[in-house]
XYZ file of C-alpha atoms in Angstrom:
420
model
C 0.000 0.000 0.000
C 1.056 3.582 -0.665
C 1.683 5.405 2.640
C 3.185 8.555 1.132
C 2.457 11.883 2.862
C 0.278 12.871 -0.107
C -1.908 9.755 0.233
C -2.158 10.111 4.001
C -3.130 13.771 3.603
C -5.841 13.017 1.037
C -7.183 10.158 3.155
C -7.291 12.367 6.247
C -9.094 15.126 4.331
C -11.688 12.699 2.951
C -12.222 11.207 6.411
C -12.634 14.658 7.932
C -15.142 15.735 5.269
C -17.050 12.482 5.702
C -17.169 13.035 9.441
C -18.432 16.599 8.968
C -21.073 15.390 6.496
C -22.352 12.651 8.796
C -22.324 14.993 11.783
C -24.237 17.631 9.802
C -26.843 15.042 8.804
C -27.283 13.934 12.415
C -27.581 17.486 13.722
C -29.992 18.473 10.975
C -32.228 15.440 11.603
C -32.631 16.488 15.246
C -33.873 19.886 14.098
C -36.186 18.729 11.293
C -39.287 19.745 13.273
C -38.127 23.372 13.376
C -38.624 25.322 10.102
C -35.643 26.897 8.350
C -35.043 30.415 7.127
C -33.635 29.953 3.614
C -32.446 26.759 1.851
C -31.725 23.939 4.290
C -30.052 21.204 2.274
C -26.653 19.867 3.314
C -25.009 21.884 0.543
C -27.659 24.467 -0.417
C -27.709 25.694 3.190
C -24.275 27.233 2.603
C -26.008 29.848 0.462
C -27.839 30.860 3.630
C -24.587 30.697 5.611
C -23.095 33.247 3.255
C -26.162 35.475 3.577
C -25.961 35.189 7.345
C -22.335 36.350 7.318
C -23.139 39.396 5.183
C -26.774 40.227 5.993
C -27.709 38.485 9.255
C -30.288 41.080 10.264
C -32.147 40.821 6.936
C -32.111 37.031 6.995
C -33.454 36.878 10.538
C -36.136 39.443 9.771
C -37.277 37.281 6.852
C -37.469 34.301 9.192
C -39.509 36.313 11.683
C -41.976 37.324 8.976
C -42.306 33.737 7.727
C -42.606 32.118 11.164
C -44.385 34.496 13.557
C -44.796 33.541 17.194
C -42.621 30.433 17.083
C -39.044 29.330 16.369
C -37.007 28.828 13.225
C -33.454 27.782 12.497
C -30.641 29.261 10.435
C -27.421 27.571 9.296
C -24.090 29.133 10.279
C -20.480 28.175 9.660
C -20.456 26.370 12.989
C -23.804 24.603 12.951
C -27.483 25.473 13.310
C -28.824 28.327 15.433
C -32.441 28.337 16.597
C -34.077 31.769 16.740
C -37.090 32.393 18.987
C -39.721 34.677 17.512
C -42.346 34.562 20.228
C -42.555 36.663 23.380
C -43.864 33.746 25.437
C -40.876 31.680 24.337
C -38.596 34.591 25.208
C -39.971 34.681 28.747
C -39.511 30.911 29.048
C -35.923 31.237 27.876
C -35.180 33.818 30.555
C -36.659 31.575 33.249
C -34.782 28.441 32.133
C -32.092 27.210 34.512
C -28.386 27.242 33.732
C -28.526 23.434 33.725
C -31.088 23.509 30.905
C -30.112 26.469 28.731
C -26.649 27.709 29.631
C -25.380 31.254 29.191
C -21.928 30.281 30.491
C -21.540 27.590 27.836
C -22.673 30.083 25.204
C -20.094 32.593 26.402
C -17.442 29.874 26.353
C -18.420 28.987 22.783
C -18.197 32.654 21.785
C -14.802 33.609 23.233
C -13.327 30.209 24.258
C -12.423 31.304 27.779
C -10.394 28.207 28.590
C -7.902 29.240 25.898
C -8.198 33.051 25.891
C -8.317 33.479 29.698
C -7.855 30.284 31.703
C -9.406 26.823 32.089
C -10.066 27.747 35.731
C -12.441 30.555 34.700
C -14.637 28.133 32.805
C -14.476 25.443 35.491
C -15.221 27.653 38.502
C -16.567 31.152 37.680
C -17.101 32.129 41.317
C -16.342 35.788 40.510
C -19.716 35.970 38.729
C -21.467 35.323 42.043
C -19.424 38.150 43.583
C -20.502 40.461 40.737
C -24.169 39.515 41.101
C -24.221 39.900 44.900
C -21.567 41.887 46.759
C -20.516 44.130 43.890
C -24.100 45.017 42.983
C -25.029 45.733 46.609
C -22.114 48.160 46.960
C -22.916 50.385 43.977
C -24.622 52.912 46.236
C -21.854 52.821 48.841
C -19.179 53.461 46.211
C -21.186 55.958 44.163
C -19.144 59.012 45.245
C -15.857 57.333 44.312
C -17.167 56.365 40.890
C -18.507 59.852 40.244
C -15.189 61.380 41.303
C -13.327 59.178 38.822
C -15.772 59.999 36.024
C -15.115 63.707 36.587
C -11.340 63.210 36.719
C -11.283 61.006 33.608
C -13.494 63.358 31.588
C -11.338 66.326 32.605
C -8.308 64.503 31.227
C -9.722 62.899 28.069
C -12.560 65.270 27.112
C -11.743 68.579 28.831
C -14.323 71.413 28.654
C -13.913 73.583 25.540
C -15.607 76.694 24.210
C -15.871 75.243 20.707
C -16.776 71.875 19.213
C -13.986 69.315 19.574
C -13.903 66.153 17.475
C -11.995 63.307 19.189
C -9.645 61.424 16.870
C -10.986 58.074 18.125
C -14.173 58.332 20.167
C -14.421 54.635 21.107
C -10.811 54.656 22.363
C -11.538 57.798 24.375
C -14.624 56.239 25.955
C -12.730 53.020 26.701
C -10.072 55.020 28.562
C -12.779 56.669 30.667
C -14.597 53.391 31.307
C -11.498 51.421 32.319
C -10.486 54.096 34.816
C -13.972 54.442 36.271
C -14.498 50.680 36.507
C -11.175 50.165 38.226
C -11.857 52.920 40.750
C -14.681 50.581 41.786
C -12.642 47.369 41.417
C -9.154 48.192 42.759
C -9.328 51.836 43.880
C -6.691 54.563 43.862
C -3.938 54.870 42.747
C -3.931 51.723 40.577
C -7.065 52.742 38.658
C -5.059 55.641 37.165
C -1.944 53.624 36.390
C -1.424 53.804 32.621
C 0.087 50.332 32.303
C -2.738 48.741 34.335
C -5.391 50.445 32.219
C -3.582 49.598 28.970
C -3.282 45.965 30.074
C -7.008 45.627 30.763
C -8.047 47.349 27.540
C -5.771 45.195 25.386
C -6.716 42.042 27.274
C -10.404 42.716 26.574
C -9.780 43.235 22.853
C -7.471 40.217 22.584
C -10.002 37.904 24.220
C -12.709 38.954 21.749
C -10.470 38.787 18.665
C -8.598 35.602 19.572
C -11.776 33.873 20.759
C -13.445 34.556 17.413
C -10.364 33.387 15.518
C -10.114 30.128 17.454
C -13.783 29.453 16.717
C -13.069 29.320 12.980
C -11.002 26.147 13.402
C -11.987 22.565 14.333
C -12.125 21.870 18.070
C -9.147 19.514 18.066
C -6.952 22.485 17.059
C -8.231 24.801 19.798
C -5.659 23.822 22.477
C -2.808 24.351 20.011
C -4.175 27.690 18.792
C -4.730 28.779 22.386
C -1.014 28.384 23.035
C 0.074 29.977 19.751
C -2.106 33.034 19.206
C -3.052 34.163 22.726
C -0.899 36.104 25.164
C -3.011 35.302 28.217
C -0.090 34.032 30.317
C 2.076 37.102 29.742
C -0.940 39.359 30.396
C -1.620 37.538 33.662
C 2.005 37.859 34.775
C 1.881 41.557 33.983
C -1.316 41.958 35.999
C 0.066 39.969 38.947
C 2.993 42.411 39.175
C 0.503 45.249 39.695
C -1.669 43.452 42.251
C 1.037 41.699 44.282
C 1.845 44.720 46.532
C -1.878 45.259 47.179
C -2.501 41.594 47.942
C 0.559 41.446 50.216
C -0.815 44.340 52.239
C -4.367 42.917 52.384
C -3.228 39.526 53.654
C -0.778 41.063 56.132
C -3.554 43.201 57.632
C -5.882 40.217 57.748
C -3.302 38.104 59.556
C -2.747 40.860 62.115
C -6.287 42.128 62.707
C -8.642 39.480 61.296
C -11.021 39.580 58.333
C -12.726 42.845 59.344
C -9.589 44.887 59.918
C -9.796 48.685 60.363
C -10.259 50.756 57.178
C -10.473 47.636 55.040
C -11.016 48.764 51.408
C -14.499 48.135 50.077
C -13.520 46.920 46.596
C -13.493 43.900 44.313
C -10.224 42.561 45.709
C -11.663 42.425 49.234
C -14.928 40.915 48.000
C -13.091 38.160 46.127
C -10.910 37.316 49.135
C -13.952 37.276 51.414
C -15.823 35.045 48.983
C -13.022 32.486 49.007
C -12.824 32.592 52.821
C -16.568 31.976 53.094
C -16.145 28.888 50.949
C -13.682 27.472 53.477
C -10.601 28.040 51.362
C -7.359 29.269 52.926
C -6.562 32.126 50.578
C -3.661 33.330 52.738
C -1.910 30.351 51.195
C -3.797 30.675 47.930
C -2.886 31.817 44.465
C -2.306 35.465 43.664
C -2.684 34.448 40.039
C -6.247 33.254 40.581
C -7.358 36.445 42.352
C -5.668 38.535 39.661
C -7.358 36.480 36.963
C -10.774 37.221 38.474
C -10.057 40.960 38.548
C -9.053 41.162 34.878
C -11.943 38.841 33.926
C -14.349 41.260 35.656
C -12.723 44.102 33.732
C -13.377 42.180 30.532
C -17.084 41.945 31.364
C -17.319 45.642 32.274
C -15.233 47.390 29.635
C -16.592 46.024 26.357
C -20.341 46.392 26.933
C -20.159 49.668 28.865
C -17.941 51.332 26.256
C -20.233 50.341 23.396
C -23.389 51.424 25.215
C -21.922 54.782 26.226
C -20.514 55.482 22.761
C -23.864 54.807 21.082
C -25.589 57.065 23.605
C -23.169 59.892 22.745
C -23.850 59.400 19.034
C -27.591 59.597 19.645
C -27.122 62.688 21.780
C -25.111 64.383 19.020
C -27.766 63.421 16.451
C -30.602 64.739 18.659
C -29.366 68.052 20.103
C -32.943 69.040 21.009
C -32.821 66.711 23.999
C -29.627 68.195 25.499
C -31.265 71.043 27.417
C -34.183 68.941 28.763
C -31.653 66.375 30.008
C -29.551 69.053 31.664
C -32.586 70.586 33.311
C -33.785 67.212 34.629
C -30.351 66.393 36.017
C -29.915 69.829 37.620
C -33.387 69.790 39.195
C -33.085 66.204 40.458
C -29.646 66.716 42.014
C -30.844 69.860 43.791
C -34.010 68.156 45.042
C -32.177 65.053 46.304
C -29.408 67.053 47.968
C -26.607 66.043 45.614
C -25.477 63.247 43.341
C -26.420 59.780 44.562
C -27.763 56.458 43.378
C -31.212 57.572 44.594
C -30.977 60.763 42.507
C -30.004 58.770 39.417
C -33.108 56.587 39.758
C -35.286 59.721 39.651
C -33.922 60.857 36.260
C -36.764 59.539 34.094
C -35.808 61.291 30.868
C -32.194 60.148 31.140
C -33.370 56.587 31.758
C -35.725 56.757 28.764
C -32.992 58.226 26.544
C -30.550 55.432 27.427
C -33.165 52.715 26.915
C -34.143 54.146 23.545
C -30.505 54.307 22.471
C -30.026 50.634 23.352
C -33.327 49.660 21.717
C -32.500 51.435 18.493
C -29.035 49.931 18.057
C -28.825 46.893 20.318
C -25.913 44.470 20.396
C -26.944 42.349 17.414
C -29.789 40.696 15.561
C -29.867 37.827 18.087
C -29.651 38.265 21.852
C -30.105 36.353 25.121
C -28.193 33.471 23.564
C -27.933 30.092 25.283
C -26.708 26.546 24.576
C -29.018 23.669 25.442
C -27.369 21.387 27.986
C -29.988 18.716 27.320
C -33.084 18.409 25.129
C -35.313 21.293 26.215
C -39.032 21.480 25.433
C -40.907 24.790 25.414
C -44.549 24.801 26.470
C -45.651 25.258 22.829
C -43.975 21.949 21.958
C -40.774 23.248 20.295
C -37.816 21.062 21.319
C -34.256 22.401 21.373
C -31.847 19.434 21.089
C -28.876 19.221 23.462
C -25.859 21.159 22.198
C -27.944 23.533 20.061
C -27.512 27.296 20.211
C -30.722 29.224 20.781
C -31.378 32.957 21.003
C -34.036 35.619 20.650
C -34.722 37.823 17.624
C -34.050 40.926 19.733
C -33.674 43.383 16.861
C -37.040 42.242 15.489
C -38.673 42.581 18.918
C -37.186 46.037 19.428
C -38.530 47.187 16.065
C -41.977 45.637 16.343
C -44.446 48.341 15.296
C -47.198 46.896 17.493
C -45.067 47.584 20.563
C -42.987 50.530 19.358
C -44.925 52.889 17.022
C -42.609 54.285 14.337
C -39.927 51.839 15.504
C -37.150 53.213 13.273
C -37.560 56.702 14.677
C -35.435 57.677 17.680
C -37.778 58.946 20.397
C -35.888 59.930 23.569
C -39.087 60.057 25.651
C -40.491 56.738 24.415
C -39.858 54.732 27.623
C -40.817 57.607 29.899
C -44.093 58.469 28.200
């Protein structure tokens, strides 16, 4: 027999294509009960794949028009996605448990955390519990610090001017403000203003998104290799540890001397993470600085990307709708005076500002599909639609947010829409 490299290569390619074909047939058969947007043959579906890459919003809108109030599927480069086009199904999706429809698995599939951050993050994301509980509860307590950093960052990056000033890179400017403000909350002064620390977190966030997407284009058996080749997660972590080591040394020294509730203990993410580990019975005085550091930069990743995009879009909408500037200023001025200063309570009372931000997010959104999950096991909705295990499922959010029955003149930006 001929065992030349050429023959082995051709045989391997044929075997791989055969495997992909059989796998595609199996996956498609599980989804036969769900209608398809566009051609759905093994080969003809790639026409739809191409359309999805170039015109996803249009393709999904067509599916919504063809299949109202239910679900449909679309082929992508990486398999089939099921899109929910019914509000009842949307509510069911939100109520589904992590063990049924997993957001963590979806996030892992999107950015491949085990290769772009660390396998530990995927295995034990305890920092998410800290974000949902302790961090959220302390927003009011840390409000003055956050506001102070917003003022300082704006004064540096967008100083007051008499004339119109056009930033050379608005998203970069907003990211600089967001990373400083977030880290005033996470790690406090002076580290939140350290240029290398801020640069590290900004680049880490971008690298995770870019490298995660790149890894996803290759077969899974290549992911571990690509994770070692194209990511710089280990060097980024070492760089971050150098910044946090002096802080962690001081925190643990004070805890050893005075106990967990030592005098003037900082109320920040580092303390909350250490406390969380102690509550779980782990001896973090002998623990890993790398793990605590990893959780801090992972929390930065969550905060920086979404906040920067949301804030930038809001600024664009403000510039495009100058008629709302004075009403917003008047509401803010009146509310702050009435509530005796800036506070979380005062912010809640700013109805027009809240409506403006909601309308900005409604009008642009984060994509044609949102609230994405991966089915951990076969999941049946009350209307009978079954999502097979391993299938990606999401909601046609752009369609919902531009539904004329719910939002009259949906393509018009109305700053008072949510407050009216």
